[in-house]
Amino acid sequence: MVETIQTYILMHKDIPVAEIRLDSVTASVSAVGEIFTPAHVPVGIPMKKGKIDRAALNEWWMGRAIPASRAGLAQALEELKIASPQVLLDKCLGLSLSDQYWICPAARKTAWSEVNFFDNAFSEDVGNALFGHPVSGEGVSLMSPDNTSDGWLKKKWTIVNGKRCLLKAGSGATQQEPYNEVLASIIMERLGIPHVAYTLTMQEDYPYSVCEDFITPDTELVTAWYIMQTQPKPNHVSVYQHYLDCCEKQGIPGIRESLDRMLVLDYLMMNEDRHQNNFGAVRNANTLEWIGAAPVYDSGTSLWFDKPTMMVGSIGRVTSKPFKNSHDEQIKLVSSFDWLNLNALAGIDEELRELVKGSLFIDEARCNALCKALCGRVERLTEVVNSRRNLYPVDDRTADVEEDVAYSGEDMER
């Protein structure tokens, strides 16, 4: 009988965290053994009486895999002859370009410096398969950070001039998400909002957004979802206040100010999917000290990206996340607009027009509708700011999001 249970050491860089056993058939954590360094257990994974909650750790582990909703995943797995995205996890030792956790076979001594994707080259075979390019052959390598990339959009990691960069596609008839990412960068640059910078590239006439990894070998991203698992949420506390409370208890600086800026951007762009896995905080992976809020990233699901042109500008069917289910309610959470200079957005519609110029997917009618709608959002935000002068932010449980947004089909993107 073939042994299906393999023993690994969950590592945090070169620090052993815990012994775990993985079932090679289900790719899940079947057992947790000795705990070596409790302080380095991933944020949000509960420990009771010196033991890690196996179910929570397994959810964390399985959540590192490519989500089933990823465009082109089924074809890629068939091409790679892999049964499921979870099976890909141990093929790359669980290594990611978002944090410093990985698994080391218990019978083998391996150093983080020898395998991590920040300092070492990696295969693009998985990424190419996800992009629909044939990779069949003898030399296929599954040692890739694409095995642990989240989100439903087609994407892959690549190395450009020594920098780790994420290439991300659009979706549907308009392929609008890459344009939205770049526009969000332009808006945030004008408003002075810390952000991940995106540029546009074209491949075979299709648009893709490109951004450099904002995580380094010494830092890591912890998403809001896991920060909010660090303590129970009382029923009478709103989702927004619970996140603030968890961040305060963790000692994460500057969170309220960063949320103000993120919510303003999402209001301007009518972002529909700012779920709890595409914002968060950054900490030092060596000292475990919190650095602060992560720069704003992943703003592609905005500006009526999946709506027909006739619906662009309509707010009736556009919902919001992560705190309130409507943008008009969510903007009330902003604690201060003192930092906001809306005059800096003068002519932003013309930047959008220039950005989509020549697109095979966004025609003149849609471009005009988007530009008009964007100007309308600036005007609407101006009215909000003027009406809010000398008033306190409003937050109760009215219109709070209720679904488990961290696992609603799209996980963290960049």
PDB file of N, CA, C and O in Angstrom, residues 87-112:
ATOM      1  N   VAL A  87      -3.190  20.182  -4.833  1.00  0.00           N
ATOM      2  CA  VAL A  87      -2.062  19.268  -5.029  1.00  0.00           C
ATOM      3  C   VAL A  87      -0.808  20.035  -5.428  1.00  0.00           C
ATOM      4  O   VAL A  87       0.315  19.606  -5.151  1.00  0.00           O
ATOM      5  N   LEU A  88      -0.989  21.200  -6.048  1.00  0.00           N
ATOM      6  CA  LEU A  88       0.162  22.005  -6.456  1.00  0.00           C
ATOM      7  C   LEU A  88       0.918  22.607  -5.275  1.00  0.00           C
ATOM      8  O   LEU A  88       2.073  22.990  -5.405  1.00  0.00           O
ATOM      9  N   LEU A  89       0.264  22.686  -4.115  1.00  0.00           N
ATOM     10  CA  LEU A  89       0.877  23.360  -2.977  1.00  0.00           C
ATOM     11  C   LEU A  89       2.195  22.734  -2.552  1.00  0.00           C
ATOM     12  O   LEU A  89       3.193  23.423  -2.374  1.00  0.00           O
ATOM     13  N   ASP A  90       2.195  21.416  -2.341  1.00  0.00           N
ATOM     14  CA  ASP A  90       3.445  20.809  -1.866  1.00  0.00           C
ATOM     15  C   ASP A  90       4.487  20.700  -2.971  1.00  0.00           C
ATOM     16  O   ASP A  90       5.662  20.509  -2.705  1.00  0.00           O
ATOM     17  N   LYS A  91       4.048  20.869  -4.241  1.00  0.00           N
ATOM     18  CA  LYS A  91       5.004  20.830  -5.358  1.00  0.00           C
ATOM     19  C   LYS A  91       5.938  22.037  -5.323  1.00  0.00           C
ATOM     20  O   LYS A  91       7.032  22.002  -5.869  1.00  0.00           O
ATOM     21  N   CYS A  92       5.478  23.125  -4.666  1.00  0.00           N
ATOM     22  CA  CYS A  92       6.329  24.312  -4.525  1.00  0.00           C
ATOM     23  C   CYS A  92       6.639  24.576  -3.058  1.00  0.00           C
ATOM     24  O   CYS A  92       7.038  25.693  -2.699  1.00  0.00           O
ATOM     25  N   LEU A  93       6.425  23.564  -2.229  1.00  0.00           N
ATOM     26  CA  LEU A  93       6.676  23.665  -0.783  1.00  0.00           C
ATOM     27  C   LEU A  93       5.834  24.758  -0.121  1.00  0.00           C
ATOM     28  O   LEU A  93       6.177  25.275   0.935  1.00  0.00           O
ATOM     29  N   GLY A  94       4.726  25.098  -0.767  1.00  0.00           N
ATOM     30  CA  GLY A  94       3.839  26.119  -0.214  1.00  0.00           C
ATOM     31  C   GLY A  94       4.408  27.521  -0.257  1.00  0.00           C
ATOM     32  O   GLY A  94       3.847  28.442   0.332  1.00  0.00           O
ATOM     33  N   LEU A  95       5.513  27.716  -0.950  1.00  0.00           N
ATOM     34  CA  LEU A  95       6.170  29.033  -1.005  1.00  0.00           C
ATOM     35  C   LEU A  95       5.323  30.050  -1.767  1.00  0.00           C
ATOM     36  O   LEU A  95       4.658  29.721  -2.748  1.00  0.00           O
ATOM     37  N   SER A  96       5.388  31.289  -1.308  1.00  0.00           N
ATOM     38  CA  SER A  96       4.582  32.355  -1.875  1.00  0.00           C
ATOM     39  C   SER A  96       5.437  33.611  -2.037  1.00  0.00           C
ATOM     40  O   SER A  96       6.518  33.715  -1.470  1.00  0.00           O
ATOM     41  N   LEU A  97       4.920  34.561  -2.808  1.00  0.00           N
ATOM     42  CA  LEU A  97       5.552  35.876  -2.895  1.00  0.00           C
ATOM     43  C   LEU A  97       4.778  36.911  -2.079  1.00  0.00           C
ATOM     44  O   LEU A  97       4.971  38.113  -2.238  1.00  0.00           O
ATOM     45  N   SER A  98       3.907  36.414  -1.172  1.00  0.00           N
ATOM     46  CA  SER A  98       3.154  37.300  -0.290  1.00  0.00           C
ATOM     47  C   SER A  98       3.580  37.194   1.164  1.00  0.00           C
ATOM     48  O   SER A  98       3.327  38.099   1.952  1.00  0.00           O
ATOM     49  N   ASP A  99       4.201  36.063   1.527  1.00  0.00           N
ATOM     50  CA  ASP A  99       4.687  35.903   2.899  1.00  0.00           C
ATOM     51  C   ASP A  99       5.867  34.947   2.904  1.00  0.00           C
ATOM     52  O   ASP A  99       6.350  34.534   1.843  1.00  0.00           O
ATOM     53  N   GLN A 100       6.331  34.589   4.103  1.00  0.00           N
ATOM     54  CA  GLN A 100       7.553  33.789   4.223  1.00  0.00           C
ATOM     55  C   GLN A 100       7.287  32.389   4.808  1.00  0.00           C
ATOM     56  O   GLN A 100       8.204  31.750   5.312  1.00  0.00           O
ATOM     57  N   TYR A 101       6.062  31.927   4.727  1.00  0.00           N
ATOM     58  CA  TYR A 101       5.744  30.586   5.218  1.00  0.00           C
ATOM     59  C   TYR A 101       5.980  29.545   4.129  1.00  0.00           C
ATOM     60  O   TYR A 101       5.777  29.808   2.941  1.00  0.00           O
ATOM     61  N   TRP A 102       6.389  28.362   4.538  1.00  0.00           N
ATOM     62  CA  TRP A 102       6.598  27.254   3.606  1.00  0.00           C
ATOM     63  C   TRP A 102       6.678  25.959   4.394  1.00  0.00           C
ATOM     64  O   TRP A 102       6.656  25.978   5.630  1.00  0.00           O
ATOM     65  N   ILE A 103       6.721  24.840   3.681  1.00  0.00           N
ATOM     66  CA  ILE A 103       6.841  23.547   4.350  1.00  0.00           C
ATOM     67  C   ILE A 103       8.128  22.855   3.917  1.00  0.00           C
ATOM     68  O   ILE A 103       8.491  22.878   2.737  1.00  0.00           O
ATOM     69  N   CYS A 104       8.825  22.289   4.881  1.00  0.00           N
ATOM     70  CA  CYS A 104      10.076  21.572   4.614  1.00  0.00           C
ATOM     71  C   CYS A 104       9.857  20.093   4.939  1.00  0.00           C
ATOM     72  O   CYS A 104       9.382  19.776   6.040  1.00  0.00           O
ATOM     73  N   PRO A 105      10.138  19.185   4.009  1.00  0.00           N
ATOM     74  CA  PRO A 105      10.020  17.760   4.321  1.00  0.00           C
ATOM     75  C   PRO A 105      10.831  17.431   5.575  1.00  0.00           C
ATOM     76  O   PRO A 105      11.994  17.826   5.691  1.00  0.00           O
ATOM     77  N   ALA A 106      10.218  16.724   6.495  1.00  0.00           N
ATOM     78  CA  ALA A 106      10.865  16.451   7.783  1.00  0.00           C
ATOM     79  C   ALA A 106      12.164  15.673   7.622  1.00  0.00           C
ATOM     80  O   ALA A 106      13.083  15.813   8.437  1.00  0.00           O
ATOM     81  N   ALA A 107      12.247  14.870   6.574  1.00  0.00           N
ATOM     82  CA  ALA A 107      13.431  14.033   6.378  1.00  0.00           C
ATOM     83  C   ALA A 107      14.537  14.752   5.616  1.00  0.00           C
ATOM     84  O   ALA A 107      15.591  14.164   5.345  1.00  0.00           O
ATOM     85  N   ARG A 108      14.297  16.026   5.255  1.00  0.00           N
ATOM     86  CA  ARG A 108      15.284  16.721   4.439  1.00  0.00           C
ATOM     87  C   ARG A 108      15.607  18.075   5.060  1.00  0.00           C
ATOM     88  O   ARG A 108      14.701  18.817   5.431  1.00  0.00           O
ATOM     89  N   LYS A 109      16.862  18.409   5.168  1.00  0.00           N
ATOM     90  CA  LYS A 109      17.257  19.712   5.699  1.00  0.00           C
ATOM     91  C   LYS A 109      17.430  20.683   4.528  1.00  0.00           C
ATOM     92  O   LYS A 109      18.312  20.510   3.695  1.00  0.00           O
ATOM     93  N   THR A 110      16.553  21.666   4.480  1.00  0.00           N
ATOM     94  CA  THR A 110      16.589  22.662   3.415  1.00  0.00           C
ATOM     95  C   THR A 110      16.511  24.042   4.040  1.00  0.00           C
ATOM     96  O   THR A 110      15.731  24.263   4.971  1.00  0.00           O
ATOM     97  N   ALA A 111      17.305  24.973   3.542  1.00  0.00           N
ATOM     98  CA  ALA A 111      17.292  26.347   4.052  1.00  0.00           C
ATOM     99  C   ALA A 111      16.370  27.205   3.206  1.00  0.00           C
ATOM    100  O   ALA A 111      16.243  27.014   1.991  1.00  0.00           O
ATOM    101  N   TRP A 112      15.717  28.163   3.855  1.00  0.00           N
ATOM    102  CA  TRP A 112      14.820  29.082   3.148  1.00  0.00           C
ATOM    103  C   TRP A 112      15.555  29.806   2.024  1.00  0.00           C
ATOM    104  O   TRP A 112      14.997  30.032   0.944  1.00  0.00           O
TER     105      TRP A 112
END
